[in-house]
XYZ file of C-alpha atoms in Angstrom:
718
model
C 35.140 7.366 1.572
C 31.553 5.955 -0.275
C 28.815 4.775 1.891
C 25.862 2.775 0.292
C 23.283 3.566 2.410
C 21.350 0.637 1.673
C 23.598 -2.237 3.037
C 24.725 0.812 5.443
C 23.872 -0.145 9.056
C 20.483 1.244 10.321
C 21.227 5.566 11.034
C 24.907 4.908 9.127
C 23.699 7.622 6.844
C 22.670 9.953 9.339
C 25.712 9.583 12.136
C 28.526 10.240 9.124
C 26.287 13.476 8.143
C 26.578 14.334 11.572
C 30.449 13.389 11.617
C 31.016 15.740 8.683
C 28.923 19.000 9.969
C 30.653 18.721 13.465
C 33.849 18.207 12.180
C 33.213 22.184 10.168
C 33.429 20.000 6.426
C 32.030 19.904 3.611
C 29.336 17.505 2.506
C 27.476 16.918 -0.962
C 24.752 15.016 -1.211
C 24.199 13.168 -5.050
C 24.997 10.755 -6.590
C 29.095 11.699 -7.178
C 31.970 10.153 -9.762
C 35.119 9.098 -8.247
C 36.466 11.965 -11.165
C 35.118 14.082 -8.718
C 38.088 13.158 -6.114
C 40.509 16.275 -6.450
C 37.206 18.820 -5.271
C 38.417 17.137 -1.687
C 40.928 19.702 -1.650
C 38.197 23.068 -1.495
C 37.904 25.452 1.434
C 35.221 23.705 4.123
C 33.909 26.348 3.637
C 31.511 25.404 0.291
C 29.100 23.181 2.115
C 25.960 21.837 0.229
C 22.649 21.490 3.055
C 21.596 17.648 3.064
C 18.646 18.177 5.629
C 15.575 17.202 3.986
C 16.961 14.946 0.772
C 15.002 11.965 -0.351
C 16.265 9.192 -2.251
C 19.641 9.609 -1.742
C 21.833 6.325 -2.663
C 25.532 7.220 -2.001
C 27.066 10.090 0.318
C 30.791 11.292 -0.709
C 32.725 13.354 1.980
C 34.440 16.139 -0.455
C 36.638 17.826 2.834
C 39.158 16.234 3.898
C 38.362 15.496 7.634
C 42.000 15.700 8.722
C 41.532 19.919 7.360
C 38.411 20.306 8.894
C 38.437 20.330 12.479
C 39.053 23.129 14.363
C 42.848 22.463 15.160
C 43.565 20.954 11.975
C 41.273 24.026 9.521
C 42.804 26.232 7.271
C 41.593 28.281 4.717
C 42.242 29.139 0.853
C 43.294 32.626 -0.845
C 39.971 32.277 -2.390
C 37.131 31.396 -0.093
C 35.960 34.775 -0.341
C 32.408 35.172 -0.192
C 31.416 31.786 0.764
C 28.711 30.075 2.489
C 28.892 27.571 5.683
C 25.828 25.011 6.445
C 26.980 24.164 9.640
C 24.068 20.994 10.857
C 21.297 22.485 8.486
C 21.975 26.166 9.498
C 23.646 28.434 6.838
C 25.485 31.538 7.670
C 27.071 34.241 5.295
C 29.506 36.707 5.988
C 32.663 37.259 7.078
C 31.623 36.366 11.008
C 29.677 32.840 11.462
C 29.069 30.278 13.832
C 30.900 27.153 13.603
C 30.962 24.253 16.329
C 34.398 22.444 17.413
C 34.503 17.866 16.999
C 36.137 17.924 20.494
C 33.279 20.293 22.050
C 30.391 20.506 19.344
C 27.910 21.870 21.625
C 30.105 24.790 22.648
C 30.195 28.163 21.461
C 32.869 29.094 18.958
C 32.580 32.143 16.009
C 34.896 32.218 13.167
C 35.959 35.529 12.326
C 37.199 35.644 8.360
C 40.595 38.073 7.625
C 40.143 39.911 4.261
C 37.102 40.126 4.225
C 36.887 43.751 4.871
C 36.990 47.151 3.536
C 39.312 48.423 6.330
C 42.819 50.212 4.801
C 44.434 48.623 6.672
C 43.524 45.501 8.806
C 44.818 44.647 12.318
C 43.670 41.141 13.905
C 42.269 43.345 17.255
C 39.104 44.810 15.533
C 38.269 41.847 13.035
C 38.067 40.325 16.868
C 36.113 42.770 18.404
C 32.390 42.326 15.618
C 32.706 39.002 17.917
C 29.618 38.222 20.482
C 31.516 38.488 24.147
C 34.862 39.982 23.110
C 36.396 43.133 24.425
C 39.078 44.527 23.473
C 41.646 47.276 25.082
C 43.644 49.563 22.462
C 46.266 51.096 23.268
C 46.857 54.957 21.501
C 47.647 54.802 17.843
C 47.591 52.296 15.269
C 50.181 49.421 15.637
C 50.502 49.931 19.032
C 49.342 47.322 21.888
C 45.474 46.104 22.146
C 44.319 43.379 24.260
C 40.587 41.458 23.824
C 39.091 39.514 26.594
C 35.747 37.227 26.674
C 33.307 37.717 28.438
C 33.731 39.614 31.787
C 37.370 37.370 32.761
C 40.506 39.283 32.232
C 43.088 39.251 28.751
C 45.917 36.468 31.007
C 42.792 34.381 30.987
C 42.703 33.801 27.764
C 45.237 31.378 25.387
C 45.876 31.322 21.529
C 47.073 29.262 19.236
C 48.213 28.851 15.755
C 47.928 25.632 13.544
C 48.600 23.892 17.370
C 50.948 25.465 18.760
C 50.267 28.146 22.285
C 51.482 31.504 21.505
C 53.342 33.119 24.029
C 52.968 36.803 26.012
C 55.638 38.251 28.185
C 54.590 41.352 27.910
C 52.581 41.483 31.135
C 49.325 42.131 30.019
C 47.643 39.343 27.461
C 48.672 38.715 24.161
C 49.063 41.552 22.357
C 46.641 41.407 19.346
C 47.349 44.876 18.253
C 50.952 44.238 16.730
C 50.387 40.863 14.962
C 50.450 40.442 11.438
C 47.144 39.336 9.508
C 49.417 38.226 5.935
C 49.256 34.717 6.744
C 46.177 33.682 8.681
C 43.383 33.766 6.758
C 40.993 33.177 10.123
C 40.529 32.952 13.804
C 38.104 30.957 16.184
C 36.699 33.198 19.433
C 36.185 30.101 21.554
C 34.096 31.474 24.499
C 33.548 29.998 27.693
C 33.165 26.198 28.179
C 34.371 25.669 23.945
C 37.462 26.674 25.700
C 38.036 23.554 27.772
C 39.895 22.184 24.537
C 42.338 24.295 24.814
C 43.664 23.202 28.192
C 44.593 24.873 31.417
C 45.341 28.622 31.043
C 41.902 29.353 29.036
C 39.854 30.563 31.832
C 37.090 32.411 29.874
C 38.363 32.191 26.266
C 41.136 31.062 23.645
C 41.412 31.737 20.289
C 43.072 29.531 17.475
C 44.495 31.431 15.258
C 44.416 29.445 11.122
C 46.726 30.181 8.116
C 46.737 31.022 4.877
C 46.513 27.955 3.014
C 48.328 27.821 -0.472
C 46.218 27.373 -3.241
C 46.096 25.462 -7.020
C 48.808 27.235 -9.924
C 50.722 30.470 -8.935
C 49.060 33.659 -7.382
C 50.988 36.617 -6.384
C 49.933 39.504 -4.365
C 51.333 42.903 -3.191
C 50.096 45.646 -1.105
C 50.311 49.513 -0.201
C 49.014 52.005 2.473
C 49.552 54.534 3.429
C 47.404 56.991 6.895
C 46.996 59.493 9.048
C 49.974 59.999 12.145
C 52.641 58.506 9.554
C 50.968 55.484 8.988
C 52.329 53.079 5.957
C 52.919 49.597 5.115
C 53.758 47.538 2.696
C 52.634 43.100 1.780
C 53.513 41.232 -0.476
C 52.532 36.977 -0.550
C 53.318 34.561 -3.758
C 51.654 31.122 -3.169
C 51.727 27.668 -6.270
C 50.190 25.025 -5.672
C 49.169 21.765 -6.951
C 47.425 18.270 -7.118
C 49.978 17.594 -4.405
C 52.357 19.800 -2.907
C 51.692 24.038 -2.697
C 53.745 27.095 -0.998
C 52.701 30.112 0.344
C 54.933 32.837 1.222
C 53.914 36.322 2.911
C 55.441 39.354 4.104
C 55.275 42.718 5.244
C 56.266 45.889 6.732
C 54.382 48.962 8.734
C 54.954 51.659 10.829
C 53.682 54.881 12.380
C 54.940 57.802 13.967
C 51.195 57.550 16.040
C 51.622 61.387 17.785
C 48.346 62.689 17.742
C 46.644 65.925 19.420
C 43.913 66.380 21.944
C 42.398 68.053 24.963
C 42.586 67.286 28.286
C 39.871 67.299 31.313
C 41.370 70.534 31.823
C 40.600 71.903 28.359
C 44.134 72.093 28.016
C 45.931 70.994 24.397
C 48.130 68.497 24.845
C 49.565 65.895 22.332
C 50.646 62.212 22.890
C 54.100 61.718 22.125
C 56.605 58.976 21.188
C 54.249 56.186 19.857
C 56.099 54.908 16.940
C 56.128 52.112 16.109
C 58.360 50.453 12.535
C 57.710 46.820 12.369
C 58.606 43.567 10.423
C 56.794 40.173 9.546
C 57.136 37.657 7.597
C 56.354 33.569 7.339
C 54.933 30.845 5.273
C 53.088 28.267 4.485
C 53.882 24.350 2.910
C 51.769 21.453 2.448
C 52.823 18.100 0.706
C 50.244 15.123 0.527
C 52.049 12.067 1.096
C 50.689 8.272 -0.026
C 46.513 8.480 0.115
C 44.885 10.193 3.121
C 47.740 11.619 4.334
C 49.138 15.342 4.391
C 52.541 17.075 5.441
C 52.176 21.887 6.436
C 54.589 23.379 7.805
C 53.753 26.636 9.360
C 56.627 29.714 9.701
C 55.995 33.096 11.655
C 58.261 35.028 12.547
C 57.782 38.985 13.355
C 59.902 41.687 14.625
C 59.390 45.354 16.167
C 60.042 48.748 17.821
C 58.913 52.146 18.799
C 58.259 53.927 21.874
C 56.132 53.462 24.965
C 53.959 56.604 26.447
C 52.929 56.697 29.545
C 50.135 57.601 31.046
C 48.847 62.434 30.100
C 49.580 63.279 33.161
C 53.589 61.731 33.065
C 54.261 61.873 29.437
C 57.735 63.902 30.178
C 58.236 61.128 32.187
C 57.931 58.359 29.228
C 59.760 60.639 26.106
C 62.414 58.054 25.794
C 60.244 54.964 27.131
C 61.214 52.078 24.789
C 60.414 48.730 23.817
C 61.314 45.740 21.466
C 60.225 42.434 20.939
C 60.210 39.429 18.703
C 58.594 36.676 17.531
C 59.998 33.026 15.927
C 58.252 30.099 15.605
C 57.684 26.598 13.551
C 55.509 24.591 13.675
C 55.069 21.041 11.659
C 51.412 19.153 11.154
C 51.682 15.462 10.041
C 48.159 14.229 9.624
C 46.219 11.219 7.984
C 42.730 9.203 7.951
C 41.069 5.898 7.276
C 37.708 4.315 6.965
C 36.828 5.701 9.912
C 39.166 7.254 11.874
C 42.015 10.574 10.787
C 44.021 11.507 13.547
C 47.339 14.342 13.036
C 50.823 14.675 15.192
C 52.163 18.339 15.645
C 55.117 18.978 16.644
C 57.018 23.050 17.093
C 59.069 25.548 18.766
C 58.873 29.301 19.234
C 61.161 31.801 21.043
C 59.521 35.081 21.957
C 61.199 38.203 23.884
C 60.143 42.117 24.844
C 62.585 44.356 26.296
C 61.471 47.831 27.495
C 64.292 50.578 28.749
C 63.475 54.043 29.748
C 67.208 56.454 29.106
C 65.146 58.523 32.346
C 62.952 56.480 34.867
C 59.148 57.633 36.026
C 61.034 57.614 39.910
C 64.396 57.470 39.480
C 65.133 59.930 36.700
C 67.587 57.281 36.159
C 68.328 54.697 33.438
C 66.054 51.442 33.382
C 65.933 48.528 31.573
C 63.523 45.666 31.424
C 63.785 42.398 29.946
C 61.702 39.005 29.434
C 61.754 35.900 27.451
C 60.027 32.904 27.096
C 60.990 29.346 24.707
C 58.522 27.695 24.263
C 59.089 23.631 22.943
C 56.011 21.559 22.092
C 54.194 17.957 21.287
C 50.521 16.981 20.578
C 48.557 14.996 18.254
C 44.541 13.361 18.860
C 42.666 11.313 16.710
C 38.651 10.751 16.077
C 36.584 8.061 15.815
C 33.450 6.946 14.333
C 31.775 4.058 16.193
C 28.118 4.030 15.744
C 26.375 6.254 17.344
C 29.634 7.525 18.974
C 31.777 9.853 17.812
C 34.864 9.978 20.118
C 38.057 12.260 20.446
C 41.010 11.273 21.584
C 44.396 13.970 22.166
C 47.482 14.484 23.857
C 50.189 17.111 24.228
C 53.472 17.207 25.811
C 54.822 21.617 26.341
C 58.308 22.572 27.612
C 58.688 26.398 28.191
C 61.410 27.889 29.406
C 61.334 31.780 31.129
C 63.589 34.401 32.209
C 62.929 38.322 33.842
C 65.717 40.874 34.296
C 65.107 43.528 35.552
C 69.063 45.339 35.943
C 70.964 43.182 37.538
C 68.393 40.716 38.944
C 67.269 37.747 36.840
C 64.912 35.122 38.022
C 63.621 32.652 35.687
C 61.690 29.488 35.708
C 60.769 26.539 34.201
C 57.062 24.210 33.486
C 56.494 21.128 32.422
C 53.257 19.650 31.057
C 51.737 16.875 29.935
C 48.238 16.482 28.694
C 46.153 13.824 28.152
C 42.217 14.827 27.030
C 38.177 12.549 26.307
C 34.947 13.628 24.420
C 32.711 12.249 23.436
C 29.795 13.385 21.133
C 26.937 10.384 21.111
C 24.032 11.025 18.733
C 20.343 10.083 20.168
C 16.750 10.143 19.138
C 17.794 10.285 15.116
C 20.581 12.569 15.061
C 18.213 15.742 16.573
C 20.049 15.104 19.983
C 22.983 15.351 20.974
C 25.456 14.906 23.933
C 28.185 16.090 24.691
C 31.372 15.107 27.755
C 35.113 16.115 27.807
C 37.555 15.531 30.111
C 40.348 16.991 29.551
C 43.328 15.911 32.346
C 47.154 17.394 33.030
C 50.061 17.622 35.040
C 51.601 21.705 35.320
C 55.251 21.434 36.943
C 56.850 24.567 37.222
C 61.038 24.979 39.500
C 61.787 28.574 39.407
C 65.955 28.628 38.463
C 66.865 30.432 42.489
C 67.460 26.742 44.221
C 65.462 28.648 47.939
C 61.992 28.634 45.729
C 60.203 25.711 46.004
C 58.844 23.937 42.707
C 55.327 24.219 41.901
C 52.814 21.029 40.679
C 49.545 21.641 39.537
C 47.241 18.383 38.786
C 43.816 19.864 37.306
C 41.096 18.252 35.653
C 38.800 19.654 33.376
C 35.302 18.465 32.812
C 32.633 19.996 30.531
C 29.273 18.148 29.594
C 27.079 19.637 26.587
C 24.082 19.020 24.763
C 22.500 19.826 21.151
C 19.006 20.162 20.295
C 17.725 20.416 17.010
C 13.988 20.952 17.946
C 14.112 22.498 13.966
C 16.121 22.718 10.355
C 16.010 26.206 11.664
C 16.482 26.259 15.154
C 18.950 24.765 17.366
C 19.566 24.938 21.448
C 22.647 24.216 23.282
C 24.000 23.920 26.698
C 27.191 23.766 28.470
C 28.718 23.525 31.716
C 32.504 22.944 32.556
C 34.526 23.852 34.765
C 38.428 25.498 33.675
C 41.238 26.505 35.269
C 44.388 29.152 34.480
C 47.697 28.805 36.954
C 49.604 32.156 37.225
C 51.493 33.142 33.703
C 54.731 33.901 33.922
C 55.174 37.447 33.746
C 52.209 37.160 36.959
C 54.772 35.882 39.197
C 57.958 36.959 38.421
C 57.759 40.241 35.697
C 59.555 43.454 36.963
C 59.314 46.754 34.848
C 59.318 50.593 35.927
C 55.330 50.260 36.929
C 54.378 46.584 37.155
C 55.581 43.866 39.636
C 54.565 39.784 39.340
C 54.279 38.521 42.965
C 55.822 34.736 43.071
C 52.997 33.610 45.986
C 50.437 33.560 43.463
C 47.967 31.123 43.753
C 45.708 29.183 40.585
C 43.120 30.871 38.696
C 40.022 28.523 38.989
C 36.278 28.448 37.757
C 33.122 27.252 36.585
C 31.511 28.857 33.474
C 28.098 28.312 32.396
C 26.415 29.482 29.099
C 23.068 28.045 27.354
C 21.633 29.641 23.668
C 19.452 29.635 20.964
C 20.452 29.721 17.224
C 17.591 30.847 14.772
C 17.916 30.952 10.738
C 14.670 32.438 8.955
C 14.461 31.876 4.933
C 14.160 29.420 2.164
C 16.918 26.908 2.193
C 20.180 28.273 2.188
C 19.449 30.777 -0.004
C 22.149 34.201 1.135
C 19.113 36.556 1.985
C 18.151 34.140 5.330
C 17.990 36.273 8.479
C 19.994 34.432 11.028
C 19.361 35.378 15.339
C 21.625 33.877 18.127
C 21.411 34.580 21.913
C 22.984 33.005 24.110
C 23.801 32.995 28.296
C 26.350 33.091 30.751
C 27.592 32.878 34.119
C 31.395 32.551 35.617
C 32.126 32.129 38.537
C 35.747 32.904 38.766
C 37.568 32.104 42.639
C 41.040 33.473 43.365
C 40.278 35.985 40.328
C 45.078 37.932 39.346
C 44.277 41.492 39.218
C 47.797 43.730 38.869
C 46.994 45.953 41.936
C 48.310 49.549 43.264
C 50.895 49.324 45.950
C 51.431 52.722 46.167
C 50.986 55.686 43.913
C 52.473 54.518 41.037
C 53.578 50.626 40.837
C 51.459 47.639 40.654
C 52.080 43.991 41.567
C 49.964 40.885 40.469
C 47.177 39.912 43.812
C 44.865 37.308 44.052
C 41.485 38.346 45.364
C 38.369 36.054 47.117
C 36.870 36.128 43.354
C 35.193 37.844 40.694
C 31.382 37.163 38.787
C 30.279 37.857 35.393
C 27.526 36.682 33.686
C 25.236 38.085 30.681
C 24.251 38.128 27.301
C 24.605 37.566 23.807
C 22.887 38.063 20.797
C 23.211 38.256 17.130
C 22.734 38.919 13.946
C 23.126 38.118 10.408
C 20.402 39.125 6.922
C 20.796 39.848 3.877
C 17.772 41.649 3.403
C 18.753 42.350 -0.306
C 20.757 40.492 -2.690
C 23.469 43.838 -2.250
C 23.267 44.301 1.049
C 23.997 42.591 4.479
C 24.150 43.471 7.840
C 25.867 41.383 10.277
C 25.719 42.831 13.987
C 26.451 41.913 17.865
C 25.376 42.978 21.211
C 26.795 41.966 24.963
C 26.062 42.902 28.565
C 28.052 42.524 31.430
C 28.205 42.576 34.277
C 31.083 41.727 36.272
C 32.424 42.441 39.571
C 34.440 40.980 42.552
C 32.863 39.322 45.014
C 33.956 40.626 47.883
C 32.045 43.195 50.305
C 31.710 46.710 48.523
C 29.709 48.495 51.158
C 26.471 48.575 48.297
C 25.717 47.383 44.651
C 29.558 45.845 43.664
C 31.293 48.394 40.388
C 31.743 46.773 37.669
C 35.304 45.244 37.010
C 37.392 47.967 35.154
C 37.262 48.047 31.708
C 34.668 45.627 31.323
C 32.038 48.116 30.158
C 29.019 46.271 30.787
C 27.453 47.267 26.727
C 28.704 46.964 23.880
C 27.797 46.299 20.735
C 28.772 46.503 17.392
C 26.544 46.847 13.885
C 28.492 46.464 9.791
C 26.119 47.477 6.549
C 27.952 46.083 3.694
C 26.674 47.669 -0.188
C 27.562 45.544 -3.017
C 28.372 47.116 -5.894
C 30.223 45.364 -7.973
C 28.167 45.274 -11.461
C 25.974 47.736 -10.517
C 25.821 49.565 -13.862
C 26.342 47.100 -17.092
C 28.288 49.480 -19.274
C 31.724 47.803 -20.995
C 33.739 50.469 -18.910
C 32.311 49.416 -15.859
C 32.536 46.053 -16.149
C 35.993 46.252 -16.448
C 36.936 49.364 -13.390
C 34.211 48.461 -11.127
C 33.355 44.688 -11.223
C 34.643 44.082 -8.077
C 33.337 47.145 -6.097
C 31.466 47.317 -2.159
C 31.532 49.933 0.806
C 30.963 49.528 4.286
C 29.799 51.243 7.364
C 30.181 50.080 10.391
C 29.984 50.866 14.901
C 31.099 50.365 17.270
C 30.077 51.076 20.843
C 30.934 50.878 24.069
C 29.049 51.992 27.647
C 31.364 53.741 30.461
C 33.967 51.791 31.905
C 35.850 52.007 34.710
C 39.798 52.895 34.819
C 40.810 51.774 38.070
C 39.656 49.133 40.825
C 38.082 52.047 43.085
C 35.554 53.482 40.607
C 36.783 57.037 40.937
C 38.108 57.679 37.155
C 35.624 56.171 34.222
C 35.768 57.097 30.457
C 32.526 58.382 29.564
C 31.164 55.806 26.745
C 31.491 56.128 23.330
C 30.531 56.339 19.686
C 32.649 55.024 17.030
C 31.824 54.914 12.828
C 33.919 54.120 10.814
C 33.539 54.200 6.642
C 34.673 52.571 3.890
C 35.205 51.561 -0.150
C 37.395 49.664 -2.429
C 36.951 49.126 -6.293
C 38.342 47.085 -8.664
C 40.319 49.046 -11.141
C 40.817 46.184 -14.227
C 44.236 44.719 -14.804
C 43.988 43.144 -10.612
C 44.665 46.474 -9.328
C 42.146 47.763 -6.058
C 41.990 50.959 -4.150
C 40.978 51.390 -1.841
C 39.883 53.945 1.637
C 38.653 54.114 5.229
C 37.744 56.881 7.297
C 38.255 55.942 10.918
C 36.545 57.518 13.785
C 34.231 60.118 11.461
C 32.520 60.846 14.043
C 35.658 62.381 16.044
C 34.777 61.406 19.342
C 37.408 61.470 21.588
C 35.886 60.490 24.499
C 36.655 56.976 24.870
C 40.632 56.376 26.880
C 42.346 53.271 26.646
C 43.819 50.749 29.599
C 46.521 53.024 30.841
C 43.716 55.948 30.926
C 44.856 57.675 27.837
C 42.894 59.658 25.241
C 42.482 57.518 21.931
C 43.016 59.166 19.039
C 40.292 61.099 16.626
C 39.495 61.096 12.885
C 41.451 59.105 11.238
C 42.318 58.437 6.883
C 43.906 55.188 5.386
C 44.030 54.590 1.814
C 45.143 51.507 0.338
C 46.351 50.314 -3.369
C 46.659 45.904 -3.933
C 47.623 44.058 -7.248
C 46.984 40.835 -7.109
C 48.099 38.326 -10.427
C 46.870 34.963 -11.297
C 48.056 32.027 -13.070
C 47.550 28.405 -14.262
């Protein structure tokens, strides 16, 4: 799309720029010949700021709008070290603020996967660096881990992959600890009102996973890793791409024995047992250009896993034979196309997710225990984005059918849920684009029917409104605020799950929340200089009604129950700074006060597993090319050292405030260096200080100091 500023309607140039920024695309302001159109295939991370440029004759949008929105966007393998400018704000590093065209005033953070030097990268560890996000781990690497946002529970967020909502029939929420990252380029974390774009279920937030896209030419890579707890893994990827089509394949296997020693509260040396796991993952992403403005994209994913399921520390022997296995298979097909002042997409996806638990000697009955659950999903979504003067309009719709089945011994329960949704949002640009007013409205109808004829059908019809504003007070300073109402129907597992220690409740009521946030972003530094200091701060407040928690109904059994409500409010802060050319600092801090609104006879207790204080700080030192001798240019042309510190304050471990885990600091050190010939070596030491005070969400100790090493090879061709 090429527009002449002299003939365009008044203010059209600024509106087009705002549209491109809003969608997160790259914009080049210059006299760009048509021969440069091939640059449109570059990743949207490569952006040039347009603020303050005078005498511009032509504006050329270089990145495809169809690939730039949050629902469309994937990143290429070669975008490492990329630099983004969003509405005149430059961000550098592996974590950056970004905007979503459907609700641009929301708070969204993108985490680039593959940027750290971790010898064995996990999705959970990557998400943990985002402000407002709390990660709850289970035992050794490869075991389950769950994220929550802004004081909510892990079940109060949803996860999407390329337009398809991922299911999680495992009781606690979506497991980010066992999902492989070999096919993922980045993850977007939507906090508070920003998550309304993902509809019912996204009560306090959502996570969107973006697949890694094929790049031009031929590219092959392989990686081997090994470390503590008998951990080992192997990953491989192959991609080939041309001007009109591309394909990327990936697969990986990983395993760990997982057992480790610890000292209990009585000072007795013990060992965590039955923590092993074996997992396989693979998939593909294919892209095909159709006509002048269309594109087809197919994403597939297969995950298979099995392992031990260790119980609480005091009952280890009862769970020595407990095993779990699960699988996930999905495919998503997307078609995007665009015109002169519009773009649209259509998606079709299917998914099969199964989970099985078995214990040959049950904890309470000492008899064989077996339970399984399975969820199948088919979904179709579509959307369009229109540019109409000072108005940027977004329309979207979704149809989703889900089938769930859970069995506990001879008893079987099932349910089917149909979901239909329509959404409209608009950004209205005012005062020369200095001010944006954003409105969004999403209506849904959810109909659920149980397999038991005696069970009444459920119908939910939530209306989810949201309003927001962006004030660009200065090219270096921006303020934004949001108010939204969110909704979440009980998850299938909360209604029907039945295991040794966890039970669902068919009588649950849905959760509703009013979420508010407001914040500032400031950049100090010249232009798009990578040394610019990026600062951010935000206040949030979530008022949650009919809060659903799993509460004890006996000494060993937990059941899902509605409570009167909960409140979560606090402050988020971010830091991004490169004080020197080879040093980069990234950090975040979150203060969260989360509590139930019921009368607790004094100051309300903090919700379980929600620390009041969380902090993250990462320092990266680039050593590549530091020594100019021929040897170092060949073998250490790319070398980085990284130190990462994570701190959380004391947390409650139960619903009564009687059990606590003290504050804990975890320090990780790692490095990666090229060895020449496409080889690179990575070394990492986790929990360098051997801090063993932290416990997981089942009151089990987490492992101490651990060592990991990896060897990778990369080959590229035309």
